[in-house]
Tab-separated table of C-alpha atoms in Angstrom:
chain	number	residue	atom	x	y	z
A	103	UNK	CA	94.742	128.929	96.266
A	104	UNK	CA	95.201	127.747	92.985
A	105	UNK	CA	98.818	126.299	93.813
A	106	UNK	CA	97.375	124.525	96.764
A	107	UNK	CA	94.692	122.867	94.767
A	108	UNK	CA	97.395	121.982	92.338
A	109	UNK	CA	99.749	120.486	94.791
A	110	UNK	CA	96.843	118.347	96.558
A	111	UNK	CA	95.834	117.097	93.158
A	112	UNK	CA	99.290	116.148	92.216
A	113	UNK	CA	99.906	114.451	95.633
A	114	UNK	CA	96.708	112.639	95.377
A	115	UNK	CA	97.314	111.452	91.755
A	116	UNK	CA	100.565	110.081	92.471
A	117	UNK	CA	100.061	108.286	95.814
A	118	UNK	CA	103.302	106.574	95.577
A	119	UNK	CA	106.783	107.208	96.670
A	120	UNK	CA	109.678	106.597	93.963
A	121	UNK	CA	113.175	105.462	94.640
A	122	UNK	CA	115.920	106.099	92.067
A	123	UNK	CA	119.478	105.570	92.790
A	124	UNK	CA	120.119	106.289	96.296
A	125	UNK	CA	117.526	109.102	97.004
A	126	UNK	CA	113.668	108.747	97.519
A	127	UNK	CA	111.429	111.037	95.956
A	128	UNK	CA	107.981	112.260	97.348
A	129	UNK	CA	104.827	112.403	95.368
A	130	UNK	CA	105.578	116.146	94.635
A	131	UNK	CA	108.979	115.656	93.206
A	132	UNK	CA	108.077	116.482	89.579
A	133	UNK	CA	106.190	119.622	90.900
A	134	UNK	CA	109.248	120.810	92.435
A	135	UNK	CA	111.615	120.135	89.555
A	136	UNK	CA	109.209	121.671	87.259
A	137	UNK	CA	109.112	124.928	89.022
A	138	UNK	CA	112.867	125.269	89.271
A	139	UNK	CA	113.338	124.236	92.754
A	140	UNK	CA	117.069	123.687	94.068
A	141	UNK	CA	117.020	119.840	95.000
A	142	UNK	CA	119.286	118.650	97.496
A	143	UNK	CA	119.519	115.485	99.707
A	144	UNK	CA	117.589	115.487	102.889
A	145	UNK	CA	117.135	112.456	105.248
A	146	UNK	CA	117.598	110.101	102.213
A	147	UNK	CA	114.944	112.005	99.837
A	148	UNK	CA	115.612	114.471	96.913
A	149	UNK	CA	114.243	117.440	98.484
A	150	UNK	CA	113.680	121.095	97.476
A	151	UNK	CA	115.629	123.667	99.601
A	152	UNK	CA	114.615	126.697	97.822
A	153	UNK	CA	113.013	127.919	94.555
A	154	UNK	CA	114.343	130.558	92.010
A	155	UNK	CA	112.551	133.353	93.927
A	156	UNK	CA	114.771	133.155	96.944
A	157	UNK	CA	114.604	132.217	100.407
A	158	UNK	CA	113.489	135.866	101.628
A	159	UNK	CA	110.544	135.710	99.241
A	160	UNK	CA	109.558	132.253	100.648
A	161	UNK	CA	110.005	133.416	104.272
A	162	UNK	CA	107.971	136.533	103.702
A	163	UNK	CA	105.226	134.667	101.885
A	164	UNK	CA	104.821	132.411	105.229
A	165	UNK	CA	105.073	135.303	107.461
A	166	UNK	CA	102.860	137.602	105.700
A	167	UNK	CA	100.501	135.336	103.725
A	168	UNK	CA	100.631	131.520	103.392
A	169	UNK	CA	103.331	129.203	102.088
A	170	UNK	CA	103.154	125.371	101.146
A	171	UNK	CA	105.713	122.828	102.358
A	172	UNK	CA	106.124	119.101	101.216
A	173	UNK	CA	106.586	117.120	104.309
A	174	UNK	CA	105.966	113.838	102.622
A	175	UNK	CA	109.315	112.579	103.842
A	176	UNK	CA	108.036	112.267	107.494
A	177	UNK	CA	106.647	109.241	108.872
A	178	UNK	CA	102.740	108.650	109.001
A	179	UNK	CA	101.255	105.466	110.672
A	180	UNK	CA	98.224	104.287	112.321
A	181	UNK	CA	98.694	102.299	115.552
A	182	UNK	CA	95.625	99.994	115.903
A	183	UNK	CA	94.200	97.322	118.110
A	184	UNK	CA	92.406	97.568	121.526
A	185	UNK	CA	95.535	98.061	123.487
A	186	UNK	CA	96.837	100.830	121.170
A	187	UNK	CA	96.612	103.460	123.896
A	188	UNK	CA	98.188	101.506	126.815
A	189	UNK	CA	100.933	100.776	124.136
A	190	UNK	CA	101.768	104.308	123.023
A	191	UNK	CA	101.432	105.634	126.684
A	192	UNK	CA	104.116	103.039	127.604
A	193	UNK	CA	106.361	104.492	124.933
A	194	UNK	CA	105.838	108.350	125.081
A	195	UNK	CA	104.798	110.966	127.720
A	196	UNK	CA	101.479	112.033	126.077
A	197	UNK	CA	98.384	111.423	128.259
A	198	UNK	CA	96.412	109.886	125.258
A	199	UNK	CA	93.721	108.225	127.534
A	200	UNK	CA	92.695	111.596	128.623
A	201	UNK	CA	92.516	112.920	125.289
A	202	UNK	CA	89.330	113.331	123.214
A	203	UNK	CA	88.923	112.069	119.615
A	204	UNK	CA	90.313	114.538	117.282
A	205	UNK	CA	92.866	115.904	119.723
A	206	UNK	CA	96.579	115.853	118.576
A	207	UNK	CA	99.538	116.087	121.267
A	208	UNK	CA	103.152	116.842	120.785
A	209	UNK	CA	105.099	114.402	122.612
A	210	UNK	CA	108.342	112.526	122.628
A	211	UNK	CA	109.560	108.798	122.504
A	212	UNK	CA	111.530	108.018	125.660
A	213	UNK	CA	113.956	105.186	126.593
A	214	UNK	CA	114.027	103.198	129.514
A	215	UNK	CA	116.157	105.955	131.614
A	216	UNK	CA	113.616	108.711	130.578
A	217	UNK	CA	115.915	110.097	127.979
A	218	UNK	CA	114.297	111.533	124.750
A	219	UNK	CA	114.563	109.337	121.492
A	220	UNK	CA	112.651	111.555	119.153
A	221	UNK	CA	109.441	113.933	119.165
A	222	UNK	CA	106.297	113.065	117.658
A	223	UNK	CA	102.585	114.189	117.260
A	224	UNK	CA	100.148	111.628	118.139
A	225	UNK	CA	96.385	112.118	117.429
A	226	UNK	CA	93.497	110.171	119.065
A	227	UNK	CA	90.578	108.771	116.694
A	228	UNK	CA	87.873	106.403	117.460
A	229	UNK	CA	89.622	103.570	115.679
A	230	UNK	CA	93.213	104.153	115.701
A	231	UNK	CA	95.863	106.594	116.790
A	232	UNK	CA	97.279	108.635	113.843
A	233	UNK	CA	101.369	109.298	114.491
A	234	UNK	CA	103.494	111.636	112.623
A	235	UNK	CA	107.366	111.122	113.335
A	236	UNK	CA	110.368	112.901	111.958
A	237	UNK	CA	112.002	112.153	108.594
A	238	UNK	CA	115.476	112.333	110.095
A	239	UNK	CA	114.498	109.471	112.748
A	240	UNK	CA	111.885	107.674	110.581
A	241	UNK	CA	113.533	104.389	110.203
A	242	UNK	CA	114.821	104.027	113.866
A	243	UNK	CA	111.501	105.216	115.159
A	244	UNK	CA	109.497	102.641	113.229
A	245	UNK	CA	111.945	99.935	114.189
A	246	UNK	CA	111.647	101.056	117.786
A	247	UNK	CA	107.834	100.628	117.311
A	248	UNK	CA	107.918	97.184	115.885
A	249	UNK	CA	110.224	95.813	118.627
A	250	UNK	CA	108.199	97.249	121.251
A	251	UNK	CA	105.093	95.981	119.812
A	252	UNK	CA	106.481	92.466	119.220
A	253	UNK	CA	107.675	92.145	122.834
A	254	UNK	CA	104.616	93.795	124.494
A	255	UNK	CA	102.245	91.026	124.461
A	256	UNK	CA	99.165	93.747	123.657
A	257	UNK	CA	96.790	93.796	121.092
A	258	UNK	CA	98.438	96.178	118.960
A	259	UNK	CA	99.120	96.668	115.165
A	260	UNK	CA	101.315	99.396	113.309
A	261	UNK	CA	100.077	100.321	109.777
A	262	UNK	CA	102.765	102.161	108.050
A	263	UNK	CA	101.220	104.849	105.789
A	264	UNK	CA	103.352	104.758	102.612
A	265	UNK	CA	100.695	105.941	99.916
A	266	UNK	CA	99.940	109.421	101.526
A	267	UNK	CA	101.625	112.631	100.769
A	268	UNK	CA	101.673	115.267	103.700
A	269	UNK	CA	101.541	118.746	102.889
A	270	UNK	CA	101.849	121.662	105.245
A	271	UNK	CA	100.093	125.027	104.698
A	272	UNK	CA	101.621	127.692	106.870
A	273	UNK	CA	100.953	131.318	107.359
A	274	UNK	CA	98.465	133.976	108.701
A	275	UNK	CA	96.352	133.156	105.695
A	276	UNK	CA	96.410	129.514	105.855
A	277	UNK	CA	93.004	129.224	107.354
A	278	UNK	CA	91.320	131.462	104.613
A	279	UNK	CA	93.299	129.727	101.904
A	280	UNK	CA	92.396	126.317	103.073
A	281	UNK	CA	88.629	127.225	103.674
A	282	UNK	CA	88.148	127.807	100.042
A	283	UNK	CA	88.754	124.205	99.211
A	284	UNK	CA	86.504	122.460	102.065
A	285	UNK	CA	82.972	122.945	103.343
A	286	UNK	CA	83.866	122.308	107.294
A	287	UNK	CA	84.225	125.414	109.334
A	288	UNK	CA	87.873	125.967	110.084
A	289	UNK	CA	87.077	128.464	112.813
A	290	UNK	CA	85.709	125.621	114.740
A	291	UNK	CA	89.234	123.718	114.348
A	292	UNK	CA	91.286	124.639	117.254
A	293	UNK	CA	95.037	124.406	117.327
A	294	UNK	CA	96.243	120.658	117.716
A	295	UNK	CA	93.164	119.242	116.656
A	296	UNK	CA	92.382	116.967	113.662
A	297	UNK	CA	89.657	115.664	111.355
A	298	UNK	CA	88.973	113.893	108.170
A	299	UNK	CA	87.296	115.825	105.705
A	300	UNK	CA	86.838	116.446	101.898
A	301	UNK	CA	89.497	118.837	100.685
A	302	UNK	CA	88.860	119.902	97.012
A	303	UNK	CA	86.490	116.809	96.763
A	304	UNK	CA	89.306	114.127	98.196
A	305	UNK	CA	89.065	112.828	101.775
A	306	UNK	CA	92.083	113.828	103.496
A	307	UNK	CA	93.265	114.164	107.154
A	308	UNK	CA	93.710	117.877	108.251
A	309	UNK	CA	95.465	118.773	111.526
A	310	UNK	CA	95.815	122.449	112.787
A	311	UNK	CA	99.377	122.335	113.745
A	312	UNK	CA	102.826	123.320	112.403
A	313	UNK	CA	106.402	124.341	113.143
A	314	UNK	CA	106.721	127.699	111.630
A	315	UNK	CA	105.247	129.795	114.544
A	316	UNK	CA	102.312	130.790	112.275
A	317	UNK	CA	98.630	129.291	112.047
A	318	UNK	CA	98.940	126.501	109.832
A	319	UNK	CA	97.578	122.879	108.759
A	320	UNK	CA	99.127	119.605	107.789
A	321	UNK	CA	97.088	117.875	105.176
A	322	UNK	CA	97.659	114.026	104.642
A	323	UNK	CA	96.421	113.224	101.223
């Protein structure tokens, strides 16, 4: 739990993504390096592939307790404007209009022939749609969204979030670990729902989701 608090404090304090040479760095880059992580290129970022304890230890931590993943290289954006739902529904297969505020949906961008461009998570909120896209296709997806928005004639605006880190907490003890840092009752947050709340005293967007097969959360800070 101390490590999670430290990670969130560092992520909040950095708030910017640095570029050096050809590789970008997430706000947690110094955290990884100081703890002896093996850094490799991934999707244009200098990212940790493993720590000195080894991948088996990391795997078991996620399966038996809880593990933290720096996923700040993924794309985060807000889709705003009165036509935001119609716009996104024209690009992906999610039924956003039927979703309640705070509901997150795993969906896919499709092309004109119905082929899949990429997957995404879209969350409905009262004022905007919060969208998370894959790091590997981030530039392509953003270019696609901008082109479609410009040609749509709809009242829609894309706000690319470039000052927030994204941290995933995954594992069977993810909820009990995160619960110690916030007042909201996480038992009332079902899988694939999202809310803005104070984590360790800092306003964050917390979404209950993940790709490990375990319970987990993604924290945008």
